[in-house]
Amino acid sequence: MTISDEDFWAQIAVIDAIRDEDIDYSDISPVRDFTGWERGKFYRPNERHTIIIRHPDGSVQISHLEPEERLAIRRRRLEYADRFLEQRPMADHPHHTSHDAADHDAEAYVHGSMTIEEQRQTWDLFMGLTKWGSLAVAAILLLLTLWFMPGGSLITGVLGGGALAVAGFFFLKSPKAGH
């Protein structure tokens, strides 16, 4: 059974209007006897971790690890990983002749050799994508928020997102270059 938003909020308002003094607790027996209760029954400050090892012959070994043992196992795994990675050949070895032209270009690169015009164009592209992308994300987020909020609608979302997009466009557009 589903109820409408109006009915739900009406029921909540009725519950909110009840004072604490008016609530009848007579059918709930109060707990006054706390004998047998344990504080921190499930608290395990020095919990040991259990490790299960399955051997190739099908047997299973269960052991409990202290924190120092867990740390030692972690260190051994990292040492093994380091040794494994040192033995692995890198992805670009051996060199293939198909990469020679690209390698030559990389060797020919001199730090600081990019022209300032290329740097400015790259920076302008990055800034443009950042500001217009952020505006698009904000407008879409506002549209979805207004659409899916309780009592919201698609029309409200489109109007809000569109208003933000138009205002953002005028705010973010670059000023005309002066002479």
PDB file of N, CA, C and O in Angstrom, residues 5-59:
ATOM      1  N   ASP A   5       2.123  11.819  -0.771  1.00  0.00           N
ATOM      2  CA  ASP A   5       2.993  12.693   0.023  1.00  0.00           C
ATOM      3  C   ASP A   5       2.192  13.514   1.024  1.00  0.00           C
ATOM      4  O   ASP A   5       2.617  13.711   2.160  1.00  0.00           O
ATOM      5  N   GLU A   6       1.005  13.974   0.602  1.00  0.00           N
ATOM      6  CA  GLU A   6       0.200  14.790   1.488  1.00  0.00           C
ATOM      7  C   GLU A   6      -0.237  13.992   2.721  1.00  0.00           C
ATOM      8  O   GLU A   6      -0.188  14.476   3.849  1.00  0.00           O
ATOM      9  N   ASP A   7      -0.691  12.728   2.499  1.00  0.00           N
ATOM     10  CA  ASP A   7      -1.109  11.886   3.615  1.00  0.00           C
ATOM     11  C   ASP A   7       0.056  11.586   4.541  1.00  0.00           C
ATOM     12  O   ASP A   7      -0.077  11.581   5.768  1.00  0.00           O
ATOM     13  N   PHE A   8       1.207  11.311   3.959  1.00  0.00           N
ATOM     14  CA  PHE A   8       2.391  11.021   4.768  1.00  0.00           C
ATOM     15  C   PHE A   8       2.732  12.196   5.670  1.00  0.00           C
ATOM     16  O   PHE A   8       2.918  12.045   6.873  1.00  0.00           O
ATOM     17  N   TRP A   9       2.792  13.396   5.092  1.00  0.00           N
ATOM     18  CA  TRP A   9       3.161  14.571   5.886  1.00  0.00           C
ATOM     19  C   TRP A   9       2.061  14.935   6.887  1.00  0.00           C
ATOM     20  O   TRP A   9       2.337  15.465   7.964  1.00  0.00           O
ATOM     21  N   ALA A  10       0.813  14.620   6.558  1.00  0.00           N
ATOM     22  CA  ALA A  10      -0.273  14.854   7.512  1.00  0.00           C
ATOM     23  C   ALA A  10      -0.107  13.935   8.722  1.00  0.00           C
ATOM     24  O   ALA A  10      -0.293  14.360   9.869  1.00  0.00           O
ATOM     25  N   GLN A  11       0.263  12.678   8.482  1.00  0.00           N
ATOM     26  CA  GLN A  11       0.482  11.745   9.582  1.00  0.00           C
ATOM     27  C   GLN A  11       1.681  12.180  10.438  1.00  0.00           C
ATOM     28  O   GLN A  11       1.642  12.085  11.663  1.00  0.00           O
ATOM     29  N   ILE A  12       2.724  12.651   9.806  1.00  0.00           N
ATOM     30  CA  ILE A  12       3.892  13.133  10.540  1.00  0.00           C
ATOM     31  C   ILE A  12       3.511  14.343  11.396  1.00  0.00           C
ATOM     32  O   ILE A  12       3.947  14.459  12.547  1.00  0.00           O
ATOM     33  N   ALA A  13       2.701  15.234  10.861  1.00  0.00           N
ATOM     34  CA  ALA A  13       2.274  16.411  11.625  1.00  0.00           C
ATOM     35  C   ALA A  13       1.460  16.002  12.849  1.00  0.00           C
ATOM     36  O   ALA A  13       1.601  16.596  13.923  1.00  0.00           O
ATOM     37  N   VAL A  14       0.599  14.979  12.718  1.00  0.00           N
ATOM     38  CA  VAL A  14      -0.185  14.495  13.860  1.00  0.00           C
ATOM     39  C   VAL A  14       0.746  13.943  14.935  1.00  0.00           C
ATOM     40  O   VAL A  14       0.589  14.212  16.122  1.00  0.00           O
ATOM     41  N   ILE A  15       1.749  13.177  14.525  1.00  0.00           N
ATOM     42  CA  ILE A  15       2.702  12.601  15.480  1.00  0.00           C
ATOM     43  C   ILE A  15       3.508  13.707  16.157  1.00  0.00           C
ATOM     44  O   ILE A  15       3.745  13.679  17.364  1.00  0.00           O
ATOM     45  N   ASP A  16       3.936  14.705  15.375  1.00  0.00           N
ATOM     46  CA  ASP A  16       4.701  15.821  15.948  1.00  0.00           C
ATOM     47  C   ASP A  16       3.891  16.616  16.966  1.00  0.00           C
ATOM     48  O   ASP A  16       4.455  17.195  17.892  1.00  0.00           O
ATOM     49  N   ALA A  17       2.568  16.653  16.793  1.00  0.00           N
ATOM     50  CA  ALA A  17       1.729  17.455  17.685  1.00  0.00           C
ATOM     51  C   ALA A  17       1.524  16.795  19.051  1.00  0.00           C
ATOM     52  O   ALA A  17       1.124  17.455  20.001  1.00  0.00           O
ATOM     53  N   ILE A  18       1.808  15.507  19.177  1.00  0.00           N
ATOM     54  CA  ILE A  18       1.614  14.809  20.457  1.00  0.00           C
ATOM     55  C   ILE A  18       2.727  15.199  21.418  1.00  0.00           C
ATOM     56  O   ILE A  18       3.907  15.127  21.080  1.00  0.00           O
ATOM     57  N   ARG A  19       2.346  15.575  22.643  1.00  0.00           N
ATOM     58  CA  ARG A  19       3.339  15.898  23.670  1.00  0.00           C
ATOM     59  C   ARG A  19       3.849  14.608  24.290  1.00  0.00           C
ATOM     60  O   ARG A  19       3.145  13.600  24.320  1.00  0.00           O
ATOM     61  N   ASP A  20       5.070  14.613  24.821  1.00  0.00           N
ATOM     62  CA  ASP A  20       5.638  13.429  25.452  1.00  0.00           C
ATOM     63  C   ASP A  20       4.787  12.951  26.622  1.00  0.00           C
ATOM     64  O   ASP A  20       4.663  11.749  26.869  1.00  0.00           O
ATOM     65  N   GLU A  21       4.177  13.889  27.350  1.00  0.00           N
ATOM     66  CA  GLU A  21       3.364  13.531  28.517  1.00  0.00           C
ATOM     67  C   GLU A  21       2.100  12.780  28.113  1.00  0.00           C
ATOM     68  O   GLU A  21       1.506  12.062  28.916  1.00  0.00           O
ATOM     69  N   ASP A  22       1.644  12.959  26.878  1.00  0.00           N
ATOM     70  CA  ASP A  22       0.401  12.345  26.428  1.00  0.00           C
ATOM     71  C   ASP A  22       0.597  10.941  25.854  1.00  0.00           C
ATOM     72  O   ASP A  22      -0.373  10.276  25.491  1.00  0.00           O
ATOM     73  N   ILE A  23       1.803  10.464  25.774  1.00  0.00           N
ATOM     74  CA  ILE A  23       2.059   9.142  25.204  1.00  0.00           C
ATOM     75  C   ILE A  23       1.841   8.086  26.280  1.00  0.00           C
ATOM     76  O   ILE A  23       2.347   8.188  27.395  1.00  0.00           O
ATOM     77  N   ASP A  24       1.085   7.052  25.953  1.00  0.00           N
ATOM     78  CA  ASP A  24       0.744   5.990  26.905  1.00  0.00           C
ATOM     79  C   ASP A  24       1.770   4.857  26.792  1.00  0.00           C
ATOM     80  O   ASP A  24       1.869   4.199  25.762  1.00  0.00           O
ATOM     81  N   TYR A  25       2.538   4.663  27.848  1.00  0.00           N
ATOM     82  CA  TYR A  25       3.542   3.607  27.892  1.00  0.00           C
ATOM     83  C   TYR A  25       3.086   2.425  28.748  1.00  0.00           C
ATOM     84  O   TYR A  25       3.889   1.578  29.116  1.00  0.00           O
ATOM     85  N   SER A  26       1.817   2.330  29.088  1.00  0.00           N
ATOM     86  CA  SER A  26       1.348   1.316  30.025  1.00  0.00           C
ATOM     87  C   SER A  26       1.525  -0.108  29.501  1.00  0.00           C
ATOM     88  O   SER A  26       1.633  -1.044  30.277  1.00  0.00           O
ATOM     89  N   ASP A  27       1.518  -0.310  28.192  1.00  0.00           N
ATOM     90  CA  ASP A  27       1.657  -1.653  27.663  1.00  0.00           C
ATOM     91  C   ASP A  27       3.119  -2.090  27.538  1.00  0.00           C
ATOM     92  O   ASP A  27       3.398  -3.216  27.156  1.00  0.00           O
ATOM     93  N   ILE A  28       4.057  -1.208  27.869  1.00  0.00           N
ATOM     94  CA  ILE A  28       5.477  -1.533  27.811  1.00  0.00           C
ATOM     95  C   ILE A  28       5.981  -1.671  29.243  1.00  0.00           C
ATOM     96  O   ILE A  28       5.912  -0.728  30.021  1.00  0.00           O
ATOM     97  N   SER A  29       6.507  -2.855  29.549  1.00  0.00           N
ATOM     98  CA  SER A  29       6.998  -3.044  30.915  1.00  0.00           C
ATOM     99  C   SER A  29       8.371  -2.395  31.039  1.00  0.00           C
ATOM    100  O   SER A  29       9.254  -2.633  30.221  1.00  0.00           O
ATOM    101  N   PRO A  30       8.552  -1.571  32.062  1.00  0.00           N
ATOM    102  CA  PRO A  30       9.849  -0.923  32.225  1.00  0.00           C
ATOM    103  C   PRO A  30      10.889  -1.918  32.722  1.00  0.00           C
ATOM    104  O   PRO A  30      10.583  -2.853  33.463  1.00  0.00           O
ATOM    105  N   VAL A  31      12.130  -1.745  32.305  1.00  0.00           N
ATOM    106  CA  VAL A  31      13.224  -2.611  32.741  1.00  0.00           C
ATOM    107  C   VAL A  31      13.827  -1.976  33.976  1.00  0.00           C
ATOM    108  O   VAL A  31      14.346  -0.860  33.925  1.00  0.00           O
ATOM    109  N   ARG A  32      13.734  -2.679  35.087  1.00  0.00           N
ATOM    110  CA  ARG A  32      14.326  -2.183  36.323  1.00  0.00           C
ATOM    111  C   ARG A  32      15.354  -3.160  36.861  1.00  0.00           C
ATOM    112  O   ARG A  32      16.150  -2.816  37.714  1.00  0.00           O
ATOM    113  N   ASP A  33      15.334  -4.379  36.388  1.00  0.00           N
ATOM    114  CA  ASP A  33      16.256  -5.392  36.871  1.00  0.00           C
ATOM    115  C   ASP A  33      17.340  -5.610  35.808  1.00  0.00           C
ATOM    116  O   ASP A  33      17.066  -6.142  34.732  1.00  0.00           O
ATOM    117  N   PHE A  34      18.548  -5.171  36.101  1.00  0.00           N
ATOM    118  CA  PHE A  34      19.648  -5.277  35.153  1.00  0.00           C
ATOM    119  C   PHE A  34      20.611  -6.406  35.517  1.00  0.00           C
ATOM    120  O   PHE A  34      21.735  -6.423  35.052  1.00  0.00           O
ATOM    121  N   THR A  35      20.190  -7.341  36.360  1.00  0.00           N
ATOM    122  CA  THR A  35      21.074  -8.447  36.717  1.00  0.00           C
ATOM    123  C   THR A  35      21.269  -9.348  35.506  1.00  0.00           C
ATOM    124  O   THR A  35      20.343  -9.588  34.726  1.00  0.00           O
ATOM    125  N   GLY A  36      22.467  -9.821  35.353  1.00  0.00           N
ATOM    126  CA  GLY A  36      22.789 -10.682  34.215  1.00  0.00           C
ATOM    127  C   GLY A  36      23.203  -9.917  32.966  1.00  0.00           C
ATOM    128  O   GLY A  36      23.624 -10.502  31.981  1.00  0.00           O
ATOM    129  N   TRP A  37      23.062  -8.618  32.996  1.00  0.00           N
ATOM    130  CA  TRP A  37      23.488  -7.822  31.856  1.00  0.00           C
ATOM    131  C   TRP A  37      24.997  -7.680  31.905  1.00  0.00           C
ATOM    132  O   TRP A  37      25.587  -7.554  32.972  1.00  0.00           O
ATOM    133  N   GLU A  38      25.649  -7.691  30.762  1.00  0.00           N
ATOM    134  CA  GLU A  38      27.098  -7.538  30.689  1.00  0.00           C
ATOM    135  C   GLU A  38      27.430  -6.315  29.849  1.00  0.00           C
ATOM    136  O   GLU A  38      26.916  -6.162  28.741  1.00  0.00           O
ATOM    137  N   ARG A  39      28.292  -5.500  30.388  1.00  0.00           N
ATOM    138  CA  ARG A  39      28.743  -4.339  29.627  1.00  0.00           C
ATOM    139  C   ARG A  39      29.931  -4.770  28.766  1.00  0.00           C
ATOM    140  O   ARG A  39      30.843  -5.422  29.231  1.00  0.00           O
ATOM    141  N   GLY A  40      29.901  -4.414  27.518  1.00  0.00           N
ATOM    142  CA  GLY A  40      31.001  -4.716  26.605  1.00  0.00           C
ATOM    143  C   GLY A  40      31.124  -6.187  26.273  1.00  0.00           C
ATOM    144  O   GLY A  40      32.222  -6.680  26.049  1.00  0.00           O
ATOM    145  N   LYS A  41      30.018  -6.900  26.209  1.00  0.00           N
ATOM    146  CA  LYS A  41      30.055  -8.337  25.963  1.00  0.00           C
ATOM    147  C   LYS A  41      30.721  -8.666  24.624  1.00  0.00           C
ATOM    148  O   LYS A  41      31.445  -9.650  24.513  1.00  0.00           O
ATOM    149  N   PHE A  42      30.493  -7.852  23.629  1.00  0.00           N
ATOM    150  CA  PHE A  42      31.028  -8.137  22.311  1.00  0.00           C
ATOM    151  C   PHE A  42      32.245  -7.283  21.972  1.00  0.00           C
ATOM    152  O   PHE A  42      32.707  -7.267  20.844  1.00  0.00           O
ATOM    153  N   TYR A  43      32.776  -6.564  22.947  1.00  0.00           N
ATOM    154  CA  TYR A  43      33.956  -5.722  22.714  1.00  0.00           C
ATOM    155  C   TYR A  43      35.202  -6.591  22.733  1.00  0.00           C
ATOM    156  O   TYR A  43      35.444  -7.334  23.682  1.00  0.00           O
ATOM    157  N   ARG A  44      35.985  -6.535  21.683  1.00  0.00           N
ATOM    158  CA  ARG A  44      37.209  -7.328  21.569  1.00  0.00           C
ATOM    159  C   ARG A  44      38.378  -6.391  21.268  1.00  0.00           C
ATOM    160  O   ARG A  44      38.696  -6.147  20.110  1.00  0.00           O
ATOM    161  N   PRO A  45      39.032  -5.866  22.320  1.00  0.00           N
ATOM    162  CA  PRO A  45      40.091  -4.887  22.059  1.00  0.00           C
ATOM    163  C   PRO A  45      41.302  -5.482  21.361  1.00  0.00           C
ATOM    164  O   PRO A  45      41.922  -4.843  20.542  1.00  0.00           O
ATOM    165  N   ASN A  46      41.668  -6.714  21.694  1.00  0.00           N
ATOM    166  CA  ASN A  46      42.845  -7.344  21.093  1.00  0.00           C
ATOM    167  C   ASN A  46      42.412  -8.522  20.242  1.00  0.00           C
ATOM    168  O   ASN A  46      42.853  -9.640  20.427  1.00  0.00           O
ATOM    169  N   GLU A  47      41.552  -8.249  19.315  1.00  0.00           N
ATOM    170  CA  GLU A  47      41.010  -9.312  18.485  1.00  0.00           C
ATOM    171  C   GLU A  47      42.106  -9.914  17.619  1.00  0.00           C
ATOM    172  O   GLU A  47      42.880  -9.211  16.988  1.00  0.00           O
ATOM    173  N   ARG A  48      42.159 -11.221  17.615  1.00  0.00           N
ATOM    174  CA  ARG A  48      43.133 -11.919  16.785  1.00  0.00           C
ATOM    175  C   ARG A  48      42.474 -12.268  15.457  1.00  0.00           C
ATOM    176  O   ARG A  48      41.319 -12.667  15.425  1.00  0.00           O
ATOM    177  N   HIS A  49      43.213 -12.144  14.400  1.00  0.00           N
ATOM    178  CA  HIS A  49      42.686 -12.468  13.084  1.00  0.00           C
ATOM    179  C   HIS A  49      42.928 -13.942  12.807  1.00  0.00           C
ATOM    180  O   HIS A  49      43.940 -14.504  13.183  1.00  0.00           O
ATOM    181  N   THR A  50      41.988 -14.544  12.141  1.00  0.00           N
ATOM    182  CA  THR A  50      42.088 -15.955  11.800  1.00  0.00           C
ATOM    183  C   THR A  50      42.475 -16.077  10.345  1.00  0.00           C
ATOM    184  O   THR A  50      41.921 -15.383   9.487  1.00  0.00           O
ATOM    185  N   ILE A  51      43.427 -16.962  10.079  1.00  0.00           N
ATOM    186  CA  ILE A  51      43.826 -17.207   8.704  1.00  0.00           C
ATOM    187  C   ILE A  51      43.548 -18.666   8.399  1.00  0.00           C
ATOM    188  O   ILE A  51      43.797 -19.545   9.219  1.00  0.00           O
ATOM    189  N   ILE A  52      42.978 -18.933   7.240  1.00  0.00           N
ATOM    190  CA  ILE A  52      42.661 -20.288   6.809  1.00  0.00           C
ATOM    191  C   ILE A  52      43.527 -20.593   5.600  1.00  0.00           C
ATOM    192  O   ILE A  52      43.480 -19.873   4.599  1.00  0.00           O
ATOM    193  N   ILE A  53      44.319 -21.650   5.704  1.00  0.00           N
ATOM    194  CA  ILE A  53      45.231 -22.033   4.625  1.00  0.00           C
ATOM    195  C   ILE A  53      44.763 -23.368   4.064  1.00  0.00           C
ATOM    196  O   ILE A  53      44.633 -24.342   4.796  1.00  0.00           O
ATOM    197  N   ARG A  54      44.494 -23.414   2.775  1.00  0.00           N
ATOM    198  CA  ARG A  54      44.090 -24.652   2.106  1.00  0.00           C
ATOM    199  C   ARG A  54      45.309 -25.185   1.362  1.00  0.00           C
ATOM    200  O   ARG A  54      45.844 -24.530   0.479  1.00  0.00           O
ATOM    201  N   HIS A  55      45.733 -26.388   1.738  1.00  0.00           N
ATOM    202  CA  HIS A  55      46.910 -27.015   1.146  1.00  0.00           C
ATOM    203  C   HIS A  55      46.506 -27.769  -0.118  1.00  0.00           C
ATOM    204  O   HIS A  55      45.350 -28.152  -0.289  1.00  0.00           O
ATOM    205  N   PRO A  56      47.489 -28.001  -1.017  1.00  0.00           N
ATOM    206  CA  PRO A  56      47.165 -28.703  -2.276  1.00  0.00           C
ATOM    207  C   PRO A  56      46.580 -30.092  -2.068  1.00  0.00           C
ATOM    208  O   PRO A  56      45.809 -30.567  -2.888  1.00  0.00           O
ATOM    209  N   ASP A  57      46.922 -30.757  -0.949  1.00  0.00           N
ATOM    210  CA  ASP A  57      46.391 -32.095  -0.726  1.00  0.00           C
ATOM    211  C   ASP A  57      44.956 -32.076  -0.206  1.00  0.00           C
ATOM    212  O   ASP A  57      44.370 -33.121   0.055  1.00  0.00           O
ATOM    213  N   GLY A  58      44.368 -30.883  -0.044  1.00  0.00           N
ATOM    214  CA  GLY A  58      42.988 -30.760   0.383  1.00  0.00           C
ATOM    215  C   GLY A  58      42.825 -30.483   1.859  1.00  0.00           C
ATOM    216  O   GLY A  58      41.724 -30.199   2.317  1.00  0.00           O
ATOM    217  N   SER A  59      43.912 -30.587   2.630  1.00  0.00           N
ATOM    218  CA  SER A  59      43.799 -30.319   4.055  1.00  0.00           C
ATOM    219  C   SER A  59      43.703 -28.820   4.300  1.00  0.00           C
ATOM    220  O   SER A  59      44.137 -28.005   3.484  1.00  0.00           O
TER     221      SER A  59
END
